[in-house]
Structures are given as structure tokens and as C-alpha cells.
Short mmCIF file of C-alpha atoms and ligand atoms in Angstrom, two decimals:
data_model
loop_
_atom_site.label_atom_id
_atom_site.label_comp_id
_atom_site.label_asym_id
_atom_site.label_seq_id
_atom_site.Cartn_x
_atom_site.Cartn_y
_atom_site.Cartn_z
CA UNK C 1 16.94 14.78 -8.46
CA UNK C 2 15.99 13.09 -11.70
CA UNK C 3 12.77 14.11 -13.37
CA UNK C 4 10.51 11.69 -15.20
CA UNK C 5 7.77 11.85 -17.69
CA UNK C 6 4.56 11.31 -15.76
CA UNK C 7 3.66 8.35 -17.98
CA UNK C 8 2.06 6.41 -15.16
CA UNK C 9 -1.00 5.13 -16.97
CA UNK C 10 -2.68 2.29 -15.21
CA UNK C 11 -3.82 0.66 -18.44
CA UNK C 12 -0.24 0.07 -19.49
CA UNK C 13 0.59 -1.82 -16.30
CA UNK C 14 -0.15 -5.52 -16.55
CA UNK C 15 -2.97 -6.81 -14.40
CA UNK C 16 -2.14 -9.77 -12.23
CA UNK C 17 -5.19 -11.86 -13.18
CA UNK C 18 -4.20 -14.77 -10.99
CA UNK C 19 -0.69 -14.97 -12.45
CA UNK C 20 2.02 -13.24 -10.48
CA UNK C 21 5.11 -14.84 -11.99
CA UNK C 22 7.34 -12.34 -13.78
CA UNK C 23 4.92 -9.42 -13.31
CA UNK C 24 6.01 -5.97 -12.22
CA UNK C 25 4.23 -4.81 -9.07
CA UNK C 26 3.68 -1.08 -9.51
CA UNK C 27 0.15 -0.25 -8.36
CA UNK C 28 -2.77 -1.67 -6.42
CA UNK C 29 -4.72 -1.15 -9.64
CA UNK C 30 -3.16 -4.34 -11.00
CA UNK C 31 -4.96 -6.44 -8.39
CA UNK C 32 -8.43 -7.93 -8.14
CA UNK C 33 -9.98 -9.25 -4.95
CA UNK C 34 -9.15 -12.74 -6.24
CA UNK C 35 -5.46 -11.86 -6.54
CA UNK C 36 -5.48 -10.70 -2.93
CA UNK C 37 -7.01 -14.03 -1.93
CA UNK C 38 -4.19 -15.92 -3.66
CA UNK C 39 -1.61 -13.79 -1.89
CA UNK C 40 -3.25 -13.93 1.52
CA UNK C 41 -3.63 -17.70 1.32
CA UNK C 42 0.18 -17.96 1.40
CA UNK C 43 0.71 -15.68 4.40
CA UNK C 44 0.37 -18.38 7.12
CA UNK C 45 2.86 -20.53 5.19
CA UNK C 46 5.27 -17.63 5.07
CA UNK C 47 4.83 -17.04 8.77
CA UNK C 48 5.74 -20.68 9.42
CA UNK C 49 8.90 -20.31 7.30
CA UNK C 50 9.87 -17.08 9.06
CA UNK C 51 9.43 -18.60 12.50
CA UNK C 52 11.76 -21.51 11.72
CA UNK C 53 15.43 -20.93 12.41
CA UNK C 54 16.54 -22.23 8.99
CA UNK C 55 16.05 -20.33 5.73
CA UNK C 56 13.82 -22.07 3.19
CA UNK C 57 14.72 -22.81 -0.41
CA UNK C 58 11.66 -21.18 -1.97
CA UNK C 59 13.75 -18.86 -4.16
CA UNK C 60 17.14 -20.51 -3.66
CA UNK C 61 19.70 -19.25 -6.16
CA UNK C 62 17.81 -16.03 -6.94
CA UNK C 63 19.32 -12.61 -6.48
CA UNK C 64 17.19 -9.57 -5.76
CA UNK C 65 18.48 -6.01 -5.97
CA UNK C 66 17.17 -3.51 -3.43
CA UNK C 67 17.69 -0.10 -4.99
CA UNK C 68 16.57 2.61 -2.58
CA UNK C 69 17.00 6.26 -3.56
CA UNK C 70 15.05 7.45 -0.50
CA UNK C 71 15.65 6.82 3.19
CA UNK C 72 14.03 3.67 4.49
CA UNK C 73 14.65 1.38 7.39
CA UNK C 74 11.62 -0.83 7.83
CA UNK C 75 10.59 -1.32 4.21
CA UNK C 76 14.22 -1.91 3.25
CA UNK C 77 14.72 -4.21 6.22
CA UNK C 78 11.54 -6.14 5.62
CA UNK C 79 12.26 -6.74 1.91
CA UNK C 80 15.82 -7.77 2.73
CA UNK C 81 14.63 -10.17 5.43
CA UNK C 82 11.87 -11.51 3.17
CA UNK C 83 14.30 -12.45 0.39
CA UNK C 84 16.68 -14.12 2.86
CA UNK C 85 13.90 -16.02 4.63
CA UNK C 86 12.97 -17.45 1.24
CA UNK C 87 16.55 -18.59 0.65
CA UNK C 88 17.44 -15.90 -1.91
CA UNK C 89 20.21 -13.33 -1.76
CA UNK C 90 20.19 -9.56 -1.96
CA UNK C 91 22.33 -6.82 -3.44
CA UNK C 92 21.54 -3.78 -1.31
CA UNK C 93 22.06 -0.24 -2.51
CA UNK C 94 20.89 2.74 -0.49
CA UNK C 95 21.25 6.35 -1.58
CA UNK C 96 22.92 5.49 -4.92
CA UNK C 97 22.66 9.16 -5.89
CA UNK C 98 25.37 9.84 -3.28
CA UNK C 99 27.48 6.72 -3.25
CA UNK C 100 27.56 5.17 -6.70
CA UNK C 101 28.00 5.82 -10.40
CA UNK C 102 24.80 7.84 -10.25
CA UNK C 103 26.78 10.42 -8.30
CA UNK C 104 29.06 10.48 -11.35
CA UNK C 105 26.09 11.32 -13.55
CA UNK C 106 24.84 7.92 -14.66
CA UNK C 107 21.27 7.98 -16.00
CA UNK C 108 18.40 6.14 -14.31
CA UNK C 109 18.00 4.03 -17.44
CA UNK C 110 21.60 2.81 -17.36
CA UNK C 111 21.41 2.05 -13.64
CA UNK C 112 18.28 -0.06 -14.09
CA UNK C 113 19.76 -1.90 -17.08
CA UNK C 114 22.91 -2.73 -15.15
CA UNK C 115 21.02 -4.17 -12.18
CA UNK C 116 18.62 -5.97 -14.46
CA UNK C 117 21.63 -7.80 -15.87
CA UNK C 118 22.81 -8.92 -12.43
CA UNK C 119 19.57 -10.02 -10.86
CA UNK C 120 16.25 -11.87 -10.90
CA UNK C 121 14.26 -8.90 -9.61
CA UNK C 122 14.57 -5.23 -8.66
CA UNK C 123 12.87 -3.61 -5.68
CA UNK C 124 12.87 0.13 -6.14
CA UNK C 125 12.16 3.08 -3.89
CA UNK C 126 12.44 6.50 -5.48
CA UNK C 127 11.31 10.05 -4.64
CA UNK C 128 9.68 10.63 -8.03
CA UNK C 129 6.13 9.53 -8.81
CA UNK C 130 6.08 7.26 -11.85
CA UNK C 131 9.68 6.07 -11.42
CA UNK C 132 8.74 2.46 -10.68
CA UNK C 133 6.64 2.39 -13.83
CA UNK C 134 9.55 3.80 -15.81
CA UNK C 135 11.93 1.25 -14.31
CA UNK C 136 9.52 -1.53 -15.28
CA UNK C 137 9.48 -0.25 -18.86
CA UNK C 138 13.27 -0.27 -18.95
CA UNK C 139 13.78 -3.66 -17.28
CA UNK C 140 12.08 -6.08 -19.64
CA UNK C 141 13.82 -9.19 -18.31
CA UNK C 142 13.17 -9.03 -14.57
CA UNK C 143 10.19 -7.91 -12.46
CA UNK C 144 10.30 -4.54 -10.73
CA UNK C 145 8.54 -4.08 -7.40
CA UNK C 146 7.55 -0.57 -6.36
CA UNK C 147 8.65 0.04 -2.76
CA UNK C 148 7.33 3.63 -2.86
CA UNK C 149 7.49 6.15 -5.72
CA UNK C 150 7.33 9.69 -4.39
CA UNK C 151 3.78 10.64 -3.54
CA UNK C 152 2.46 8.03 -5.95
CA UNK C 153 1.96 4.57 -4.50
CA UNK C 154 3.35 2.05 -2.05
CA UNK C 155 1.60 -1.16 -3.09
CA UNK C 156 3.32 -3.62 -0.74
CA UNK C 157 2.44 -1.43 2.25
CA UNK C 158 -1.22 -1.48 1.18
CA UNK C 159 -1.12 -5.27 0.77
CA UNK C 160 0.12 -5.70 4.32
CA UNK C 161 -2.37 -3.13 5.57
CA UNK C 162 -5.23 -4.97 3.87
CA UNK C 163 -4.04 -8.26 5.30
CA UNK C 164 -3.89 -6.72 8.79
CA UNK C 165 -7.48 -5.45 8.48
CA UNK C 166 -8.60 -8.81 7.08
CA UNK C 167 -6.89 -10.72 9.89
CA UNK C 168 -8.80 -8.72 12.47
CA UNK C 169 -12.21 -8.36 10.86
CA UNK C 170 -12.24 -11.46 8.58
CA UNK C 171 -13.50 -9.46 5.63
CA UNK C 172 -12.57 -6.50 3.45
CA UNK C 173 -16.05 -5.28 2.53
CA UNK C 174 -18.68 -3.41 4.52
CA UNK C 175 -16.01 -1.64 6.54
CA UNK C 176 -15.82 1.84 7.98
CA UNK C 177 -12.35 3.30 8.37
CA UNK C 178 -10.72 6.57 9.35
CA UNK C 179 -7.58 7.72 7.56
CA UNK C 180 -5.81 10.65 9.13
CA UNK C 181 -2.87 12.87 8.24
CA UNK C 182 -1.52 13.58 4.78
CA UNK C 183 -4.00 12.52 2.09
CA UNK C 184 -2.32 14.70 -0.52
CA UNK C 185 1.19 13.28 -0.35
CA UNK C 186 0.78 9.97 1.46
CA UNK C 187 1.51 7.14 -0.96
CA UNK C 188 0.41 4.51 1.55
CA UNK C 189 -2.97 6.27 1.66
CA UNK C 190 -3.20 6.31 -2.14
CA UNK C 191 -2.53 2.59 -2.40
CA UNK C 192 -4.78 1.59 0.49
CA UNK C 193 -7.77 3.53 -0.89
CA UNK C 194 -7.27 1.70 -4.21
CA UNK C 195 -7.12 -1.61 -2.35
CA UNK C 196 -10.26 -1.01 -0.29
CA UNK C 197 -12.06 0.07 -3.48
CA UNK C 198 -11.83 -3.52 -4.73
CA UNK C 199 -14.50 -4.48 -2.20
CA UNK C 200 -18.12 -3.44 -1.82
CA UNK C 201 -19.65 -0.98 0.62
CA UNK C 202 -16.54 0.45 2.22
CA UNK C 203 -16.62 3.96 3.67
CA UNK C 204 -13.51 5.96 4.45
CA UNK C 205 -13.49 9.14 6.51
CA UNK C 206 -10.47 11.14 5.45
CA UNK C 207 -9.38 13.37 8.31
CA UNK C 208 -6.95 16.08 7.29
CA UNK C 209 -6.37 19.80 7.23
CA UNK C 210 -7.62 21.62 4.11
CA UNK C 211 -4.09 21.79 2.70
CA UNK C 212 -3.56 18.05 2.93
CA UNK C 213 -6.76 16.79 1.34
CA UNK C 214 -6.57 14.42 -1.61
CA UNK C 215 -5.89 16.22 -4.87
CA UNK C 216 -9.09 16.88 -6.84
CA UNK C 217 -7.93 14.38 -9.43
CA UNK C 218 -7.33 11.61 -6.89
CA UNK C 219 -10.60 12.34 -5.12
CA UNK C 220 -12.59 12.04 -8.30
CA UNK C 221 -10.64 8.99 -9.59
CA UNK C 222 -11.08 7.12 -6.33
CA UNK C 223 -14.73 8.08 -5.87
CA UNK C 224 -15.59 6.69 -9.29
CA UNK C 225 -14.62 3.24 -8.04
CA UNK C 226 -17.63 3.10 -5.76
CA UNK C 227 -15.88 3.59 -2.45
CA UNK C 228 -17.49 6.22 -0.24
CA UNK C 229 -15.03 8.95 0.71
CA UNK C 230 -16.04 11.44 3.38
CA UNK C 231 -13.60 14.31 3.84
CA UNK C 232 -13.52 15.72 7.37
CA UNK C 233 -11.42 18.40 9.02
CA UNK C 234 -12.37 17.92 12.63
CA UNK C 235 -12.15 14.96 15.00
CA UNK C 236 -15.69 15.82 16.08
CA UNK C 237 -16.85 14.46 12.74
CA UNK C 238 -15.18 11.10 13.16
CA UNK C 239 -17.50 8.08 13.10
CA UNK C 240 -17.87 6.05 16.28
CA UNK C 241 -16.66 2.43 16.39
CA UNK C 242 -14.89 2.39 13.03
CA UNK C 243 -13.24 -0.91 12.07
CA UNK C 244 -9.84 0.71 11.74
CA UNK C 245 -8.00 3.98 12.15
CA UNK C 246 -5.08 4.53 9.81
CA UNK C 247 -2.91 7.36 11.05
CA UNK C 248 -0.07 8.82 8.94
CA UNK C 249 2.63 11.44 9.32
CA UNK C 250 2.70 14.67 7.34
CA UNK C 251 5.16 13.98 4.52
CA UNK C 252 7.73 16.67 5.30
CA UNK C 253 9.99 15.79 2.36
CA UNK C 254 7.23 16.65 -0.14
CA UNK C 255 6.93 20.26 1.04
CA UNK C 256 8.64 23.06 -0.85
CA UNK C 257 9.13 25.12 2.29
CA UNK C 258 9.46 24.21 5.92
CA UNK C 259 7.07 26.92 7.12
CA UNK C 260 4.07 25.42 5.40
CA UNK C 261 5.03 22.02 6.79
CA UNK C 262 5.25 23.41 10.32
CA UNK C 263 1.81 24.98 9.90
CA UNK C 264 0.04 21.70 9.14
CA UNK C 265 2.10 18.99 10.85
CA UNK C 266 0.48 17.06 13.67
CA UNK C 267 -2.96 18.61 13.28
CA UNK C 268 -4.50 15.39 14.59
CA UNK C 269 -3.05 13.38 17.42
CA UNK C 270 -4.18 9.87 18.21
CA UNK C 271 -4.35 9.87 22.00
CA UNK C 272 -6.36 8.38 24.85
CA UNK C 273 -8.92 11.13 24.80
CA UNK C 274 -9.71 10.55 21.14
CA UNK C 275 -9.88 6.81 21.65
CA UNK C 276 -12.22 7.17 24.60
CA UNK C 277 -14.55 9.39 22.58
CA UNK C 278 -14.64 7.60 19.22
CA UNK C 279 -13.02 4.16 19.13
CA UNK C 280 -14.85 0.90 19.71
CA UNK C 281 -13.55 -2.25 21.32
CA UNK C 282 -12.77 -3.78 17.92
CA UNK C 283 -11.28 -0.67 16.30
CA UNK C 284 -7.64 -1.31 15.36
CA UNK C 285 -5.08 1.50 15.32
CA UNK C 286 -2.73 1.34 12.36
CA UNK C 287 0.20 3.42 11.10
CA UNK C 288 2.66 2.66 8.28
CA UNK C 289 5.44 4.23 10.38
CA UNK C 290 7.60 6.15 10.98
CA UNK C 291 5.47 8.22 13.35
CA UNK C 292 6.73 11.63 14.34
CA UNK C 293 4.47 12.68 17.16
CA UNK C 294 1.01 11.99 15.70
CA UNK C 295 0.41 8.98 17.96
CA UNK C 296 0.85 9.34 21.71
CA UNK C 297 3.25 6.60 22.86
CA UNK C 298 0.93 5.93 25.80
CA UNK C 299 -1.32 4.14 23.31
CA UNK C 300 1.35 1.61 22.35
CA UNK C 301 0.29 -0.94 24.94
CA UNK C 302 -3.41 -0.74 24.08
CA UNK C 303 -4.41 -4.13 22.61
CA UNK C 304 -6.02 -2.35 19.67
CA UNK C 305 -2.73 -0.72 18.62
CA UNK C 306 -1.19 -2.93 15.91
CA UNK C 307 1.35 -0.55 14.35
CA UNK C 308 4.29 -1.96 16.30
CA UNK C 309 3.07 -5.54 16.43
CA UNK C 310 0.98 -7.44 13.88
CA UNK C 311 1.13 -4.75 11.20
CA UNK C 312 4.94 -4.94 11.19
CA UNK C 313 5.09 -8.73 11.23
CA UNK C 314 2.49 -8.98 8.48
CA UNK C 315 4.74 -6.72 6.41
CA UNK C 316 7.41 -9.40 6.38
CA UNK C 317 5.03 -12.30 5.65
CA UNK C 318 3.08 -10.50 2.92
CA UNK C 319 6.31 -9.38 1.20
CA UNK C 320 7.62 -12.94 1.39
CA UNK C 321 4.43 -14.22 -0.24
CA UNK C 322 4.59 -11.61 -2.97
CA UNK C 323 8.26 -12.21 -3.77
CA UNK C 324 7.71 -15.98 -3.80
CA UNK C 325 4.87 -15.58 -6.30
CA UNK C 326 6.55 -12.97 -8.51
CA UNK C 327 9.85 -14.86 -8.69
CA UNK C 328 8.05 -18.16 -9.30
CA UNK C 329 9.39 -19.75 -6.13
CA UNK C 330 8.79 -23.37 -5.13
CA UNK C 331 6.10 -22.96 -2.52
C1 NCD P 1 5.84 4.98 4.50
C2 NCD P 1 6.46 5.47 3.22
O1 NCD P 1 7.67 5.40 3.03
O2 NCD P 1 5.67 5.90 2.40
N1 NCD P 1 6.73 4.28 5.32
C3 NCD P 1 7.06 2.99 5.10
O3 NCD P 1 7.18 2.52 4.00
N2 NCD P 1 7.19 2.23 6.17
C4 NCD P 1 5.16 6.03 5.27
C5 NCD P 1 5.90 7.27 5.59
O4 NCD P 1 7.09 7.41 5.32
O5 NCD P 1 5.25 8.15 6.17
#
């Protein structure tokens, strides 16, 4: 796989500052709470468009390239649906390293420049941290949206997660949450912590095995933002009645050897017993999916479980809102 310079410096990514049009979306660090408000305001409108049988003309005539170097079904599917619901069209490329000129040895830079020439926007998923930032540096003419860069970030997932929490609790400050699973490698975790740091008085209990704690660097970077991070290794230390639980899978593909993955996978299972001991009646159970055994399927019909219901649907609406804003659609 291609290697990149880790040049991901947040100060060289443009902040949104109320203006989305033409901006690359690489990190949650580009957002302020006001930017989230602008985005969230559009979500009900997007829902209305999605529920109509006819596609809208919000981005009619625009072409968006989905360039996915890593497996994905729901993020890929939700971006593809979002563009089509807005009346745009997609060029969809999955696993280009196997099926395209990249397999012939084409550089990342050339690939990005080619698709920049064809399209009005590039949505990129890539296994290497910093790749979305690099793509944005290469593609000067069209916006690049990060759909997951290795163990770096997954900003659109965090936006839909934040919206889902907001929809339930009507605020994004003064919240207590539990995040469980892979803090070290989970890009959805990294983006969501950044997002929740934009608001005051949030406390996150990070439940993981020792091996899967946040890196020291991430822990200190995030803590400096004022969010309270409490690292725990045992469900006994979970807070009661948290506003949300955010479960994640252990990121198998980031491990160098399978043995160490096997040792730490599924250390914490979200099941009825845990819910009965620690959850409250307003605690929501979230997961970015896919799950691979860390949530008992018996929980799926619990009203508090949103991972297969509102969280998924919000993913489509929030991505529609973001694409409409970034591509300067007629809303
Ligand atoms: C997440 C990802 O790719 O980071 N999934 C997703 O986008 N729906 C979470 C994961 O793969 O564990």
C-alpha cells in the first residue's frame, strides 16, 4: 500500500467558518459549533427530499467521484444515495488498487488529478492516515471529502453521530457518554471526540483494554480542548445513566498480527446484563457499524438501540446536507 508523508497538520486545513462551498472536509477540527448548527438546520429538509419518490435538483448536473481504497458498504452506499437524492451523479470506484490503473502502478497523485478533471467533488476512503489531506492538497479545483483515512478520522460519521445525539437529547453540551472498543485505531472515535470537544462540560468514559487506549499523543491533544476524558478498563467503572453509549469494533485491519487482535477483540460486550446494570431510560446505544459480535443482537429491538435505525438514516440526511453545502447546491 502507498505510504504518505504524515503532513496532516490541522492548521493547514481550512476552517469552515460558516462557509462550506468549495471547502475540503478532512477533519472535525475544521468545524465550530456554529458550523454544526448550519449543517443540522438542513437535515429535516434533506429528510423531506429523501422521503419523496422523485430526486431533487439541488446539485443537478454535478458529478461526484467516490474513490474507495478500503472496503465499505454503508458509507459508500450512503454517499452514493446522498448524491443521487440531490439530483447529482456518481462515478463509483471501489478497490482501485486491484481493478484500475493503480494496479498498473499509477501514483496516488495522478489518480487524484485525473478524477479531479472529471468531477465536481471527490469522496475518498483510504487505509493511510493523512491521505485525505494529501488528496486535498493535490486537487485544487474540487473539494475532497474524507470518508475515512486509516486510523485518522471519519468526519462525516462524527457529524451524523453528533446529529443523532442532538436529536435525542436536544443539546451537545453537558453530556456524559461512554465510548467502548478500539480507542487507539478507531477513526470514528477520533472524530467524535473532536466534535464533542466543541461543546462545554462534556465527559467521556473511554472503555477499552490497555492495548487499545488512545495514543498518548491523542489523549493529551484531546484533553487540552477541555473535554473530560476518563479512561476505564472495566465495565464496573461505567457511569450510570449516561446520555449515550458508543460501541465500536476492534479494528482488525490495523493489527500487524492476528494473535494480538484475537487477544483483545470483543473485550466488552453490550448485552442485556450490562444495560440492566448501567443504562438509563434515556441512554441511547450507538455503533458506527459494522459490528462483529460486540453487541448482542437481542438488544436490537430495545427502543434505545439506534444503530440500525435513526443513526443509519441520519447518515444519509447529514451527508446530503454536507454535499449540498460543499457543492454549493440550490437548497
Ligand atoms: C467505520 C469505519 O469505516 O471507520 N464504519 C463506517 O464507516 N460505517 C467503523 C468501522 O469500520 O469499525
